[in-house]
Coordinates of N, CA, C and O in Angstrom, one line a residue:
R1 N 41.0 121.6 45.7 CA 42.1 121.0 46.3 C 41.7 119.6 46.8 O 40.8 119.4 47.6
Q2 N 42.4 118.6 46.3 CA 42.1 117.2 46.7 C 42.9 116.8 47.9 O 42.4 115.9 48.6
G3 N 44.0 117.3 48.1 CA 44.8 116.9 49.3 C 45.8 117.9 49.5 O 46.1 118.8 48.7
V4 N 46.5 117.8 50.7 CA 47.6 118.6 51.1 C 48.8 117.7 51.4 O 48.7 116.8 52.1
L5 N 49.9 118.0 50.8 CA 51.1 117.2 51.1 C 52.0 118.0 52.0 O 52.3 119.1 51.7
A6 N 52.2 117.6 53.1 CA 53.0 118.3 54.1 C 54.3 117.6 54.3 O 54.4 116.4 54.6
I7 N 55.4 118.3 54.0 CA 56.7 117.7 54.2 C 57.2 118.1 55.5 O 57.4 119.2 55.9
M8 N 57.3 117.1 56.4 CA 57.7 117.2 57.8 C 59.2 116.9 58.1 O 59.7 116.0 57.4
S9 N 59.7 117.6 58.9 CA 61.1 117.2 59.4 C 61.0 116.3 60.6 O 60.0 116.1 61.2
E10 N 62.2 115.7 61.0 CA 62.2 114.9 62.2 C 61.9 115.7 63.4 O 61.3 115.2 64.3
N11 N 62.3 117.0 63.4 CA 62.1 117.9 64.5 C 60.6 118.4 64.4 O 60.4 119.4 63.6
T12 N 59.7 117.9 65.1 CA 58.4 118.4 65.0 C 57.9 119.5 66.0 O 56.8 120.0 66.0
G13 N 58.8 119.9 66.8 CA 58.6 121.0 67.8 C 57.6 120.6 68.8 O 57.6 119.5 69.4
V14 N 56.6 121.4 69.0 CA 55.6 121.2 70.0 C 54.7 119.9 69.7 O 54.3 119.7 68.6
T15 N 54.6 119.1 70.7 CA 53.8 117.8 70.5 C 52.4 118.0 70.3 O 51.8 117.2 69.6
G16 N 51.8 119.1 70.7 CA 50.4 119.2 70.6 C 49.9 119.6 69.2 O 48.8 119.4 68.8
E17 N 50.8 120.3 68.4 CA 50.5 120.8 67.1 C 51.7 121.0 66.3 O 52.8 121.0 66.8
R18 N 51.5 121.0 65.0 CA 52.6 121.3 64.1 C 52.2 122.4 63.2 O 51.0 122.6 62.8
Q19 N 53.2 123.2 62.8 CA 53.0 124.4 62.0 C 53.6 124.2 60.6 O 54.8 123.8 60.5
L20 N 52.8 124.4 59.5 CA 53.2 124.1 58.2 C 53.3 125.4 57.4 O 52.4 126.2 57.5
V21 N 54.2 125.4 56.5 CA 54.1 126.5 55.4 C 53.5 125.7 54.3 O 53.9 124.7 53.8
V22 N 52.3 126.3 53.9 CA 51.5 125.6 52.9 C 51.7 126.2 51.5 O 51.8 127.4 51.4
F23 N 51.8 125.4 50.5 CA 52.1 125.8 49.1 C 51.3 125.0 48.1 O 50.8 123.9 48.4
D24 N 51.1 125.6 46.9 CA 50.4 124.9 45.9 C 51.4 124.2 45.0 O 52.5 124.7 44.7
L25 N 51.0 123.1 44.5 CA 51.7 122.3 43.5 C 50.8 121.5 42.7 O 50.1 120.6 43.3
N26 N 50.8 121.7 41.4 CA 49.9 120.9 40.5 C 48.5 121.0 41.0 O 47.8 119.9 41.0
E27 N 48.0 122.2 41.3 CA 46.6 122.4 41.7 C 46.2 121.8 43.0 O 45.0 121.5 43.2
E28 N 47.1 121.4 43.8 CA 46.9 120.8 45.1 C 47.7 121.6 46.2 O 48.7 122.2 45.8
A29 N 47.2 121.6 47.4 CA 48.0 122.2 48.5 C 49.0 121.3 49.1 O 48.7 120.1 49.3
Y30 N 50.2 121.7 49.3 CA 51.3 121.0 49.9 C 51.8 121.8 51.1 O 51.5 123.0 51.3
G31 N 52.6 121.3 51.8 CA 53.3 122.1 52.9 C 54.6 121.5 53.4 O 55.0 120.3 53.1
V32 N 55.3 122.3 54.2 CA 56.5 121.8 54.7 C 56.6 122.3 56.2 O 56.1 123.4 56.5
D33 N 57.1 121.5 57.1 CA 57.2 121.8 58.5 C 57.9 123.1 58.6 O 59.1 123.3 58.0
I34 N 57.4 124.1 59.3 CA 58.0 125.4 59.4 C 59.4 125.4 59.9 O 60.2 126.2 59.6
S35 N 59.7 124.4 60.7 CA 61.0 124.4 61.4 C 62.2 124.0 60.4 O 63.3 124.2 60.6
A36 N 61.8 123.4 59.2 CA 62.7 123.0 58.2 C 62.9 124.2 57.2 O 63.8 124.1 56.4
V37 N 62.0 125.2 57.2 CA 62.1 126.3 56.2 C 63.1 127.4 56.7 O 63.0 127.9 57.7
R38 N 64.0 127.6 55.8 CA 65.0 128.7 56.1 C 64.4 130.0 55.7 O 64.5 131.0 56.3
E39 N 63.8 130.0 54.4 CA 63.3 131.2 53.9 C 62.4 130.9 52.7 O 62.6 129.8 52.0
I40 N 61.6 131.8 52.3 CA 60.8 131.8 51.0 C 61.2 132.9 50.1 O 61.1 134.1 50.6
I41 N 61.6 132.7 48.9 CA 62.0 133.7 48.0 C 61.3 133.7 46.7 O 60.8 132.7 46.3
R42 N 61.2 134.9 46.1 CA 60.6 134.9 44.7 C 61.5 134.1 43.8 O 62.6 134.0 43.9
M43 N 60.8 133.7 42.6 CA 61.5 133.0 41.6 C 62.6 134.0 41.1 O 62.5 135.2 41.1
Q44 N 63.7 133.4 40.9 CA 64.8 134.1 40.3 C 65.5 133.2 39.2 O 65.0 132.0 39.1
E45 N 66.4 133.8 38.4 CA 67.0 132.9 37.4 C 67.8 131.8 38.0 O 68.6 132.0 39.0
I46 N 67.5 130.6 37.5 CA 68.2 129.4 38.0 C 69.3 129.0 37.0 O 69.0 128.8 35.8
T47 N 70.5 128.9 37.4 CA 71.6 128.6 36.5 C 71.7 127.1 36.3 O 71.8 126.3 37.3
R48 N 71.6 126.6 35.1 CA 71.7 125.2 34.8 C 73.1 124.8 35.0 O 74.1 125.5 34.7
V49 N 73.3 123.5 35.5 CA 74.6 123.0 35.7 C 74.8 121.8 34.7 O 74.0 120.9 34.8
P50 N 75.8 121.9 33.9 CA 76.1 120.8 32.9 C 76.3 119.4 33.7 O 76.9 119.4 34.7
R51 N 75.7 118.4 33.1 CA 75.8 117.0 33.6 C 75.3 116.9 35.2 O 75.7 116.0 35.8
A52 N 74.5 117.8 35.5 CA 73.9 117.7 36.9 C 72.8 116.6 36.8 O 72.3 116.3 35.7
P53 N 72.6 115.9 37.9 CA 71.6 114.8 38.0 C 70.2 115.4 37.6 O 70.0 116.7 37.7
E54 N 69.4 114.6 36.9 CA 68.2 115.0 36.3 C 67.2 115.7 37.3 O 66.5 116.6 37.0
F55 N 67.3 115.3 38.6 CA 66.3 115.9 39.6 C 66.8 117.3 40.0 O 66.0 118.0 40.6
I56 N 68.0 117.7 39.6 CA 68.4 119.1 40.0 C 68.2 120.0 38.8 O 68.7 119.8 37.7
E57 N 67.4 121.0 39.1 CA 67.0 122.1 38.1 C 68.3 122.9 37.7 O 68.6 123.4 36.7
G58 N 69.1 123.2 38.8 CA 70.2 124.1 38.8 C 70.6 124.7 40.1 O 70.3 124.1 41.1
V59 N 71.3 125.9 40.1 CA 71.6 126.5 41.3 C 71.3 128.0 41.3 O 71.1 128.5 40.2
I60 N 71.1 128.6 42.5 CA 71.0 130.0 42.6 C 72.1 130.6 43.5 O 72.6 129.8 44.3
N61 N 72.3 131.9 43.3 CA 73.2 132.6 44.2 C 72.4 133.3 45.1 O 71.7 134.4 44.8
L62 N 72.3 132.9 46.4 CA 71.5 133.6 47.4 C 72.4 134.3 48.4 O 73.0 133.6 49.3
R63 N 72.6 135.5 48.2 CA 73.4 136.4 49.1 C 74.8 135.7 49.2 O 75.4 135.6 50.2
G64 N 75.4 135.3 48.0 CA 76.7 134.9 48.0 C 76.9 133.3 48.3 O 78.0 132.9 48.2
K65 N 75.8 132.7 48.6 CA 75.8 131.2 48.8 C 75.2 130.5 47.6 O 74.1 130.8 47.2
V66 N 75.8 129.5 47.1 CA 75.3 128.7 46.0 C 74.3 127.7 46.6 O 74.7 126.9 47.5
I67 N 73.1 127.7 46.2 CA 72.0 126.9 46.7 C 71.5 125.9 45.5 O 71.1 126.5 44.5
P68 N 71.6 124.6 45.6 CA 71.0 123.8 44.6 C 69.5 123.9 44.6 O 68.9 124.1 45.7
V69 N 68.8 123.7 43.5 CA 67.4 123.9 43.4 C 66.7 122.7 42.7 O 67.2 122.2 41.7
V70 N 65.7 122.2 43.3 CA 65.0 121.0 42.9 C 63.6 121.5 42.5 O 62.9 122.2 43.4
D71 N 63.1 121.1 41.3 CA 61.7 121.4 41.0 C 60.8 120.3 41.6 O 60.9 119.1 41.2
L72 N 60.0 120.6 42.6 CA 59.1 119.5 43.2 C 58.2 119.0 42.2 O 57.8 117.8 42.4
R73 N 57.7 119.6 41.2 CA 56.8 119.0 40.3 C 57.6 117.9 39.6 O 57.0 116.8 39.4
S74 N 58.8 118.1 39.1 CA 59.6 117.1 38.5 C 59.9 116.0 39.5 O 59.9 114.8 39.1
R75 N 60.3 116.3 40.7 CA 60.6 115.4 41.7 C 59.5 114.4 42.1 O 59.8 113.2 42.3
F76 N 58.3 114.8 42.0 CA 57.1 114.0 42.2 C 56.4 113.5 40.9 O 55.3 113.1 40.9
S77 N 57.2 113.5 39.8 CA 56.7 113.1 38.5 C 55.4 113.8 38.1 O 54.5 113.1 37.5
M78 N 55.3 115.0 38.3 CA 54.1 115.8 37.9 C 54.4 116.5 36.6 O 55.6 116.8 36.4
P79 N 53.4 116.9 35.8 CA 53.8 117.7 34.6 C 54.3 119.0 34.9 O 53.9 119.7 35.9
G80 N 55.2 119.5 34.0 CA 55.8 120.8 34.2 C 54.8 121.9 33.9 O 53.8 121.6 33.3
T81 N 55.1 123.1 34.2 CA 54.2 124.3 33.9 C 55.1 125.5 33.7 O 56.2 125.5 34.1
E82 N 54.5 126.5 33.0 CA 55.2 127.7 32.8 C 55.3 128.5 34.1 O 54.4 128.6 34.8
R83 N 56.4 129.1 34.4 CA 56.7 129.9 35.6 C 55.8 131.2 35.6 O 55.8 131.8 34.5
T84 N 55.3 131.5 36.7 CA 54.5 132.7 36.8 C 55.1 133.6 38.0 O 56.0 133.1 38.7
E85 N 54.5 134.7 38.2 CA 54.9 135.6 39.3 C 54.6 134.9 40.7 O 55.2 135.4 41.7
E86 N 53.8 134.0 40.7 CA 53.3 133.3 41.9 C 54.3 132.2 42.4 O 54.4 131.9 43.5
H87 N 55.1 131.7 41.5 CA 56.1 130.7 41.8 C 57.1 131.2 42.8 O 57.5 132.4 42.8
R88 N 57.5 130.3 43.7 CA 58.4 130.6 44.7 C 59.5 129.5 44.9 O 59.2 128.4 44.5
I89 N 60.5 129.9 45.5 CA 61.5 128.9 45.9 C 61.6 128.8 47.5 O 61.8 129.8 48.1
V90 N 61.2 127.7 48.0 CA 61.2 127.4 49.4 C 62.5 126.9 49.7 O 62.9 125.8 49.3
V91 N 63.4 127.6 50.5 CA 64.7 127.1 50.9 C 64.5 126.3 52.2 O 64.0 126.9 53.2
V92 N 64.9 125.0 52.2 CA 64.7 124.1 53.3 C 66.0 123.6 53.7 O 67.0 123.5 52.9
D93 N 66.0 123.0 54.9 CA 67.3 122.4 55.4 C 67.0 120.9 55.3 O 66.1 120.3 55.9
V94 N 67.9 120.2 54.5 CA 67.8 118.8 54.4 C 69.1 118.3 54.8 O 70.1 118.5 54.1
G95 N 69.2 117.6 55.9 CA 70.5 117.0 56.4 C 71.5 118.1 56.6 O 72.7 117.8 56.3
G96 N 71.2 119.3 57.0 CA 72.2 120.3 57.3 C 72.6 121.1 56.0 O 73.4 122.0 56.1
Q97 N 71.9 120.8 54.9 CA 72.2 121.5 53.7 C 71.0 122.2 53.2 O 69.9 121.7 53.2
D98 N 71.2 123.5 52.8 CA 70.1 124.3 52.3 C 69.9 123.9 50.8 O 70.7 123.8 50.1
I99 N 68.6 123.6 50.6 CA 68.1 123.2 49.2 C 66.9 124.0 48.9 O 66.0 124.2 49.7
G100 N 66.9 124.6 47.7 CA 65.7 125.3 47.2 C 64.7 124.4 46.5 O 65.2 123.5 45.7
M101 N 63.5 124.5 46.8 CA 62.5 123.7 46.1 C 61.4 124.6 45.5 O 60.8 125.5 46.1
V102 N 61.3 124.5 44.2 CA 60.4 125.3 43.4 C 59.0 124.8 43.6 O 58.7 123.6 43.4
V103 N 58.1 125.8 44.0 CA 56.7 125.5 44.2 C 55.8 126.5 43.4 O 56.3 127.5 43.0
D104 N 54.6 126.1 43.1 CA 53.7 127.0 42.2 C 53.3 128.3 42.9 O 53.3 129.4 42.4
A105 N 53.1 128.2 44.2 CA 52.7 129.5 45.1 C 52.8 129.1 46.5 O 52.4 128.0 46.9
V106 N 53.2 130.0 47.4 CA 53.0 129.8 48.8 C 51.8 130.5 49.2 O 51.6 131.6 48.9
T107 N 50.9 129.8 50.0 CA 49.6 130.3 50.2 C 49.3 130.6 51.8 O 48.6 131.6 52.0
E108 N 49.9 130.0 52.7 CA 49.6 130.3 54.1 C 50.6 129.5 55.1 O 51.3 128.6 54.6
V109 N 50.5 129.9 56.3 CA 51.1 129.1 57.4 C 49.9 128.6 58.2 O 49.0 129.3 58.5
S110 N 49.9 127.2 58.4 CA 48.8 126.6 59.1 C 49.2 125.7 60.2 O 50.3 125.1 60.2
R111 N 48.5 125.8 61.3 CA 48.7 124.9 62.5 C 47.7 123.7 62.4 O 46.6 123.9 62.1
I112 N 48.3 122.5 62.6 CA 47.4 121.3 62.7 C 47.7 120.6 64.0 O 48.9 120.5 64.5
P113 N 46.7 120.0 64.6 CA 46.8 119.3 65.8 C 47.4 117.9 65.5 O 47.1 117.2 64.6
S114 N 48.4 117.6 66.4 CA 49.1 116.3 66.3 C 48.1 115.1 66.3 O 48.3 114.1 65.7
S115 N 47.0 115.3 67.1 CA 46.1 114.2 67.2 C 45.3 113.9 66.0 O 44.7 112.9 65.8
S116 N 45.4 114.8 65.0 CA 44.7 114.6 63.7 C 45.5 113.8 62.7 O 45.0 113.5 61.6
I117 N 46.7 113.4 63.1 CA 47.6 112.6 62.2 C 47.4 111.1 62.3 O 47.5 110.6 63.4
E118 N 47.2 110.4 61.3 CA 47.0 109.0 61.3 C 48.1 108.4 60.4 O 48.6 109.0 59.5
P119 N 48.5 107.1 60.8 CA 49.6 106.5 59.9 C 49.1 106.3 58.5 O 47.8 106.1 58.3
P120 N 49.9 106.4 57.5 CA 49.4 106.1 56.1 C 48.9 104.7 55.9 O 49.5 103.7 56.5
S121 N 47.9 104.5 55.1 CA 47.4 103.2 54.8 C 48.4 102.4 53.9 O 49.2 103.0 53.1
T122 N 48.5 101.1 54.1 CA 49.4 100.3 53.4 C 49.0 100.2 51.9 O 49.8 99.8 51.0
V123 N 47.8 100.6 51.6 CA 47.2 100.6 50.3 C 47.9 101.6 49.4 O 48.1 101.4 48.2
I124 N 48.2 102.8 50.0 CA 48.8 103.9 49.2 C 50.4 104.0 49.4 O 51.0 104.8 48.7
T125 N 51.0 103.1 50.3 CA 52.4 103.2 50.4 C 53.1 102.1 49.7 O 52.6 101.0 49.6
T126 N 54.3 102.4 49.3 CA 55.2 101.4 48.6 C 56.6 101.6 49.1 O 56.9 102.5 50.0
D127 N 57.5 100.8 48.7 CA 59.0 100.9 49.1 C 59.5 102.3 48.7 O 60.3 102.8 49.4
D128 N 58.9 102.9 47.7 CA 59.3 104.2 47.1 C 58.8 105.3 47.9 O 59.1 106.5 47.7
S129 N 57.8 105.1 48.8 CA 57.1 106.1 49.6 C 57.5 106.1 51.0 O 56.7 106.4 51.9
E130 N 58.8 105.8 51.3 CA 59.2 105.8 52.7 C 59.2 107.2 53.3 O 59.2 107.4 54.6
D131 N 59.1 108.2 52.5 CA 59.0 109.6 52.9 C 57.6 110.0 53.4 O 57.4 111.0 54.2
L132 N 56.6 109.1 53.2 CA 55.3 109.3 53.7 C 55.1 108.9 55.1 O 55.4 107.7 55.4
T133 N 54.8 109.8 56.0 CA 54.8 109.5 57.4 C 53.4 109.5 58.1 O 53.2 109.1 59.2
G134 N 52.4 110.1 57.4 CA 51.1 110.1 57.9 C 50.1 111.0 57.1 O 50.5 111.5 56.1
I135 N 48.9 110.9 57.5 CA 47.8 111.6 56.8 C 47.0 112.4 57.9 O 46.6 111.9 58.9
V136 N 46.9 113.8 57.7 CA 46.1 114.6 58.5 C 44.7 114.6 58.1 O 44.5 115.0 56.9
K137 N 43.8 114.5 59.0 CA 42.3 114.7 58.6 C 41.9 116.0 59.1 O 42.0 116.3 60.4
S138 N 41.4 116.8 58.3 CA 40.8 118.1 58.7 C 39.4 118.2 58.1 O 39.1 117.4 57.2
D139 N 38.6 119.1 58.5 CA 37.3 119.2 58.0 C 37.2 119.4 56.5 O 36.4 118.8 55.8
E140 N 38.1 120.3 55.9 CA 38.0 120.6 54.5 C 39.0 119.9 53.6 O 38.9 119.9 52.4
K141 N 40.0 119.2 54.2 CA 41.0 118.6 53.3 C 41.8 117.5 54.0 O 41.8 117.4 55.3
L142 N 42.5 116.7 53.3 CA 43.5 115.7 53.8 C 44.9 116.3 53.6 O 45.1 116.9 52.6
I143 N 45.8 116.0 54.6 CA 47.1 116.5 54.5 C 48.0 115.3 54.5 O 48.0 114.5 55.5
I144 N 48.8 115.1 53.4 CA 49.7 113.9 53.4 C 51.0 114.5 54.0 O 51.6 115.4 53.4
L145 N 51.5 113.8 55.0 CA 52.8 114.2 55.6 C 54.0 113.4 55.1 O 54.0 112.2 55.0
L146 N 55.0 114.1 54.7 CA 56.3 113.5 54.3 C 57.3 113.9 55.2 O 57.4 115.0 55.8
D147 N 58.3 113.1 55.4 CA 59.6 113.4 56.1 C 60.5 114.1 55.1 O 61.0 113.4 54.2
I148 N 60.8 115.4 55.3 CA 61.6 116.1 54.3 C 63.0 115.6 54.1 O 63.5 115.6 53.1
A149 N 63.5 114.9 55.2 CA 64.9 114.4 55.0 C 64.9 113.2 54.1 O 66.0 112.8 53.6
K150 N 63.7 112.6 53.8 CA 63.7 111.4 52.9 C 63.1 111.8 51.5 O 63.1 110.9 50.6
V151 N 62.7 113.0 51.3 CA 62.4 113.5 49.9 C 63.5 113.4 49.0 O 63.5 113.0 47.9
I152 N 64.7 113.8 49.6 CA 66.0 113.6 48.9 C 66.8 112.5 49.5 O 67.1 112.6 50.7
S153 N 67.2 111.5 48.8 CA 67.9 110.4 49.3 C 69.4 110.8 49.7 O 69.8 111.8 49.3
D154 N 70.0 109.9 50.5 CA 71.4 110.2 50.9 C 72.3 110.4 49.7 O 73.1 111.3 49.7
S155 N 72.1 109.5 48.7 CA 73.0 109.6 47.6 C 72.7 110.9 46.8 O 73.7 111.5 46.2
E156 N 71.5 111.3 46.7 CA 71.2 112.5 46.0 C 71.7 113.7 46.8 O 72.1 114.7 46.2
Q157 N 71.7 113.7 48.2 CA 72.2 114.7 48.9 C 73.7 114.9 48.6 O 74.2 116.1 48.5
V158 N 74.5 113.8 48.4 CA 75.9 113.9 48.0 C 75.9 114.6 46.6 O 76.8 115.4 46.4
Q159 N 75.1 114.2 45.7 CA 75.1 114.9 44.4 C 74.8 116.3 44.5 O 75.4 117.2 43.8
L160 N 73.9 116.7 45.4 CA 73.5 118.2 45.5 C 74.8 118.9 46.1 O 75.0 120.0 45.7
T161 N 75.5 118.3 47.0 CA 76.7 118.9 47.6 C 77.7 119.1 46.5 O 78.4 120.2 46.4
E162 N 77.9 118.1 45.6 CA 78.8 118.2 44.5 C 78.4 119.3 43.5 O 79.3 120.1 43.1
V163 N 77.2 119.5 43.2 CA 76.7 120.6 42.4 C 77.0 121.9 43.1 O 77.4 122.9 42.5
Q164 N 76.7 122.0 44.3 CA 76.8 123.2 45.1 C 78.3 123.7 45.2 O 78.6 124.9 45.2
Q165 N 79.2 122.7 45.1 CA 80.7 123.1 45.2 C 81.3 123.4 43.9 O 82.5 123.6 43.8
E166 N 80.6 123.2 42.8 CA 81.1 123.6 41.5 C 81.3 125.1 41.4 O 80.4 125.8 41.2
P167 N 82.6 125.6 41.4 CA 82.8 127.0 41.5 C 82.5 127.7 40.1 O 82.1 128.9 40.2
D168 N 82.5 127.0 39.1 CA 82.3 127.7 37.8 C 80.8 127.6 37.3 O 80.5 128.1 36.2
S169 N 80.0 127.0 38.2 CA 78.6 126.8 37.7 C 77.7 128.0 37.9 O 76.6 128.0 37.3
V170 N 78.0 128.9 38.8 CA 77.2 130.0 39.0 C 77.9 131.3 38.7 O 79.0 131.6 39.2
A171 N 77.2 132.2 37.9 CA 77.8 133.5 37.6 C 77.7 134.3 38.9 O 76.7 134.3 39.6
A172 N 78.7 135.1 39.1 CA 78.7 136.0 40.4 C 77.7 137.0 40.3 O 77.2 137.5 39.4

């Protein structure tokens, strides 16, 4: 593992530490702030939606609720891979909307001290990386922190809502 990408929400909870759900993506460890995670589910069939934006893989029916699904590999311009039994859908809250994010495997829940977070270097940030909020230094790895609300842009959230409201797009 070369680094850990932690997707953090605006609500960081306790100021002394942050708790992350850690997952694998493209042979690296990533994570999401536990306060933004609604649930973690096994892979299930994802229904493709005609003419959906490219970043949306499709939708799932989760206990009667239509949830749009984004493949994080695709979202971060990583190569695709064949799905395995280890793949999971991490359902997160982005701007009050539940969104499923496909990951290679969920590995652990981890606590990190807030004091170990440094601002990102200007060398690695660009205008396209406004979702990058910091880097955590730990003994065995680096954790790159993202603001989960900025992983999906406002205009993309509108597109996700439109896909979610397509009544004919998901089989009952």
